[in-house]
Amino acid sequence: MVTEPFLTVGKDESGQFLSIDTQVSGRGGLVCPFCNRPLVAVRGLVRIHHFRHEGATCRESKKPTTLIPGWDHFHLALPGKIVIELLKQSDREYHVSFDVRNVAGMFRKLEDYGLIQNGYSRYELTDTAMVVPGLLSLSKFDPWIRHRLQARLREKQDLIAVGQIHPAHYEVEAARQEQILSASLYLMELTTDDGFKIYKIGRTRRATEQRLLEVIRDVAAAQQMTVKGKLLKVIQCAGHVEKYLLWKYRTMAFQIARFQEFLALDSSNASRLKAEMTRFENSRRAPTVEESVIISGAWRTRKDGKDLTIPAAVGDEA
């Protein structure tokens, strides 16, 4: 099961990295970080907002290494049959689904990929396995994804050092991680004039009160009715869990016109979501030195110990 890579970061004439979320559809004067060809922003009714090249797409931008597992997708590049099996699980204890014909073979594959482990009496899913169906708690997903983000940066530095990948791969990765890690995670509650409540999970690098006003305006225009809203939760430097949180609650997704990241929750599920976010907020570790380098943008002057002059990345938000 493979997800097609999309280029979501472009570079302006000063070398500044800009997210697709800062652009409107069409030409915006940005170029590909890998080949320097002009880019066109593709937005609207598409699965993923992205940049396309004017002319042929360069090979470097289409490499799967540009995708971040646990952010861009949650199948984690696992074989399709394994993903299907994991999506059928409902808790940490592993239960073989009825339609698995080769039970021994499935167990072997899950063990080979590090997706199950011996529990007290039965096999249990590992944290990685639980990410696929969205069963891992937010508090445990946080260290899971942060560890992997740092590993991706180290791997790219190593591959660049031996000439196996284009140097821009590190810059694109670091710019994307800066946009994700430095953003605030928020939960909004919106109420229409007929009393219907909807919730929005998102991230922003701007003032959350300003973002709230924008969301209220957009929803009111789309629904053609008065909308009131309030912020229920804001967690700084927590943008990296936004997409997983939406994945966890995907069965309650509620789309308004072209806008996404909304949930239709009853009072019980709304309380469950707020409680999970609070537990995550209270349990997470402070950023490490390495993460602080990314969050602050200092990676531009510390890559490979060399002094760089790469300007700041401009944030993406939802």
C-alpha atoms as one frame of an Amber mdcrd trajectory, in Angstrom:
protein
   0.000   0.000   0.000   1.844   3.083  -1.278   0.995   6.776  -1.002   2.059
   8.977  -3.883   4.581  11.617  -2.788   3.423  15.209  -3.162   5.679  18.263
  -3.057   4.246  20.546  -0.363   7.170  22.967   0.060   8.488  25.431  -2.505
  11.348  27.929  -2.457  11.125  31.631  -3.280  13.774  33.798  -4.929  15.450
  34.535  -1.581  15.710  30.836  -0.737  12.852  30.917   1.766  10.839  27.702
   2.102   7.083  28.224   1.811   4.328  25.716   2.520   1.540  24.993   0.047
  -0.859  26.218   2.757   0.478  29.757   2.362  -0.305  29.818  -1.361  -3.361
  30.303  -3.566  -3.879  28.177  -6.666  -1.654  28.961  -9.626   1.827  30.355
 -10.130   3.333  32.054  -7.112   6.938  32.654  -8.072   8.178  29.569  -6.235
  10.586  26.966  -7.563  11.286  23.335  -6.773  13.936  22.949  -4.030  15.507
  20.114  -6.029  15.554  21.263  -9.669  14.730  25.009  -9.431  11.948  24.713
 -12.006   8.849  26.922 -11.547   6.036  25.472  -9.449   2.265  25.791  -9.683
   0.140  25.531  -6.528  -2.706  23.016  -6.824  -5.496  23.638  -4.314  -9.250
  23.218  -4.141 -11.118  19.938  -4.497  -8.039  17.729  -4.422  -7.001  15.039
  -1.961  -3.811  16.822  -0.935  -2.886  20.438  -1.650   0.483  20.358  -3.399
   2.814  21.906  -5.932   3.250  20.609  -9.456   6.072  21.473 -11.808   5.671
  23.581 -14.902   6.656  20.876 -17.339   8.100  17.531 -16.330   8.215  16.627
 -12.642  11.743  16.064 -11.377  12.655  12.640 -10.043  13.928  13.880  -6.672
  10.597  15.438  -5.683   8.778  12.157  -6.367  10.927  10.029  -4.072   8.915
   8.344  -1.282  11.485   9.621   1.234   9.735  13.010   1.105   6.704  11.443
   2.843   6.591  11.402   6.648   4.943   8.231   8.027   2.672   9.157  10.909
   2.018  12.530   9.295   1.458  12.141   5.560  -0.015   8.656   5.959  -0.787
   6.060   8.598  -0.272   2.844   6.664   3.441   3.346   7.478   4.450   1.875
   4.091   3.437  -1.601   5.256   2.126  -4.258   2.847  -1.559  -3.868   2.072
  -2.653  -7.166   3.638  -0.968  -6.260   6.918  -2.593  -2.816   6.942  -6.013
  -4.378   6.362  -5.424  -6.823   9.224  -4.336  -4.040  11.594  -7.329  -1.887
  10.689  -9.578  -4.688  11.964  -8.060  -4.594  15.455  -9.948  -2.924  18.303
  -7.476  -2.990  21.205  -3.855  -3.797  22.039  -4.475  -7.549  22.290  -4.034
  -9.031  18.824  -6.920 -11.084  17.447  -6.502 -12.843  14.105  -9.372 -11.808
  11.845 -11.643 -14.541  10.503 -10.711 -14.072   6.856  -6.973 -14.699   7.369
  -6.322 -18.026   5.656  -2.675 -18.491   6.587  -2.677 -17.685  10.300   0.922
 -18.803  10.873   2.051 -16.731   7.901   0.268 -13.628   9.210   1.860 -14.037
  12.649   5.266 -14.409  11.021   4.818 -11.261   8.925   3.625  -9.234  11.897
   6.621 -10.395  13.927   9.031  -9.662  11.074   7.758  -6.077  10.883   7.881
  -5.654  14.660   4.120  -5.246  14.941   3.324  -7.847  17.617   5.029  -8.958
  20.813   4.398 -11.538  23.519   2.079 -10.250  26.217   1.052 -11.875  29.470
  -1.112 -14.530  27.828  -1.540 -13.502  24.187   0.218 -11.552  21.495  -0.066
  -7.799  21.786   0.252  -5.062  19.192   3.310  -2.847  19.454   2.954   0.928
  19.530   3.824   1.062  15.827   1.063  -1.413  14.985  -1.450   0.589  17.001
  -0.728   3.742  15.002  -2.218   2.169  11.862  -5.796   1.792  13.200  -5.431
   4.854  15.435  -5.525   2.902  18.700  -2.377   4.403  20.221  -3.082   7.097
  22.796  -1.998  10.639  22.001   0.393  10.547  24.967   2.189   7.526  23.490
   2.012   8.716  19.892   3.900  11.885  20.854   7.249  10.175  21.681   6.675
   7.676  18.860   6.513  10.334  16.141   9.126  12.628  17.687  11.693   9.826
  17.776  11.040   9.083  14.117  11.236  12.704  13.040  14.709  13.002  14.551
  15.763   9.706  12.975  14.669  10.994   9.556  16.917  14.038   9.876  19.926
  11.958  10.911  19.334   9.504   8.085  19.159  12.274   5.496  22.371  13.845
   6.791  24.123  10.474   6.529  22.847   9.837   2.997  23.834  13.324   1.854
  27.318  12.835   3.320  27.910   9.818   1.075  26.262  11.402  -1.968  23.229
   9.114  -2.126  20.543  11.815  -2.079  20.213  15.450  -3.133  21.282  17.918
  -0.376  17.888  19.641  -0.624  16.246  16.580   0.952  17.569  17.631   4.366
  16.461  21.226   3.886  12.954  20.223   2.788  12.653  17.775   5.685  13.898
  20.301   8.251  11.622  23.025   6.869   8.594  20.725   7.037   9.449  19.611
  10.559   9.880  23.224  11.666   6.431  24.063  10.313   4.903  21.054  12.070
   6.718  21.106  15.420   6.561  24.853  16.013   2.806  25.086  15.399   0.227
  25.246  18.168  -2.405  22.525  18.294  -5.932  23.770  18.936  -9.427  22.447
  19.524 -12.361  24.724  18.719 -16.046  24.315  19.483 -18.426  25.939  17.006
 -22.173  26.299  17.521 -24.592  27.212  14.735 -27.742  29.245  15.407 -29.813
  26.050  15.381 -27.746  24.682  18.291 -25.654  22.177  16.307 -22.115  21.797
  17.675 -19.084  20.919  15.599 -15.448  20.737  16.604 -12.300  21.655  14.733
  -8.838  20.258  15.299  -6.049  22.202  13.654  -2.640  23.777  13.960  -1.346
  27.290  13.421   1.795  29.346  13.888  -0.234  32.523  14.294  -2.420  33.790
  17.136  -5.094  31.185  17.819  -7.717  33.870  18.537  -7.165  35.216  15.039
  -7.480  31.708  13.639 -10.749  31.232  15.551 -12.253  34.343  13.953 -11.238
  33.078  10.506 -12.817  29.668  11.098 -16.053  31.232  12.397 -16.210  33.438
   9.304 -15.592  30.532   6.915 -18.125  28.216   8.553 -20.765  30.955   8.760
 -20.333  31.703   5.063 -20.470  28.017   4.111 -23.520  27.249   6.277 -25.279
  30.566   5.617 -26.092  31.022   9.291 -24.763  32.644  12.429 -21.924  30.752
  14.092 -20.404  31.224  17.529 -17.098  29.696  18.530 -14.627  29.273  21.344
 -11.224  27.742  21.925 -11.353  24.685  24.164  -7.664  23.798  24.086  -4.420
  25.314  22.787  -1.140  23.404  23.157   2.028  25.096  21.963   4.585  23.265
  19.807   2.243  20.307  19.365   1.334  20.510  15.691   2.973  17.135  15.080
   0.015  15.247  16.594  -2.721  17.079  14.655  -3.120  14.669  11.764  -2.939
  11.594  13.974  -5.650  13.042  16.202  -7.853  13.519  13.145  -7.029   9.968
  12.080  -8.062   8.615  15.497 -11.439  10.342  15.216 -11.881   9.818  11.470
 -15.247   8.035  11.832 -16.650  11.285  13.247 -15.280  13.507  10.481 -17.645
  16.233   9.310 -16.906  18.164   6.125 -18.220  21.670   5.592 -18.036  22.686
   1.933 -14.331  22.488   1.048 -13.236  22.739   4.685 -11.943  19.707   6.553
 -10.604  18.924  10.041 -14.097  19.182  11.550 -15.692  16.578  13.797 -19.311
  15.956  14.743 -19.089  14.728  18.346 -21.710  13.916  20.924 -21.068  15.100
  24.480 -19.389  11.820  25.466 -16.914  11.825  22.581 -16.265  15.551  22.997
 -15.323  14.940  26.629 -13.155  11.984  25.614 -11.286  14.101  23.059 -10.681
  16.953  25.511  -9.496  14.512  28.177  -7.079  12.828  25.767  -5.618  16.179
  24.746  -5.228  17.162  28.410  -3.422  13.913  29.263  -1.100  14.480  26.319
  -0.437  18.075  27.368   0.402  17.040  30.928   2.582  14.038  30.084   4.708
  15.141  27.141   8.415  15.801  27.492   9.926  19.194  26.811  11.674  19.509
  23.430  15.148  18.000  23.297  18.150  20.039  22.207  17.892  18.513  18.728
  14.178  19.332  18.488  14.791  22.879  19.700  17.251  23.353  16.837  14.439
  22.510  14.409  11.656  24.411  16.196  13.721  27.605  16.493  14.961  27.443
  12.916  18.579  27.168  14.080  19.005  24.141  11.799  19.839  26.585   9.006
  23.153  27.417  10.673  23.917  24.010  12.158  23.474  21.566   9.301  26.608
  19.425   9.122  28.314  22.011  11.353  28.359  24.531   8.524  27.016  28.055
   8.541  23.954  28.239   6.321  21.948  31.274   5.281  18.645  29.551   4.579
  15.800  31.914   5.590  12.954  30.881   7.862  10.229  28.511   6.757   6.803
  30.116   6.589   4.194  28.032   8.364   1.531  25.698   7.169  -1.692  25.469
   9.088  -5.103  23.917   9.033
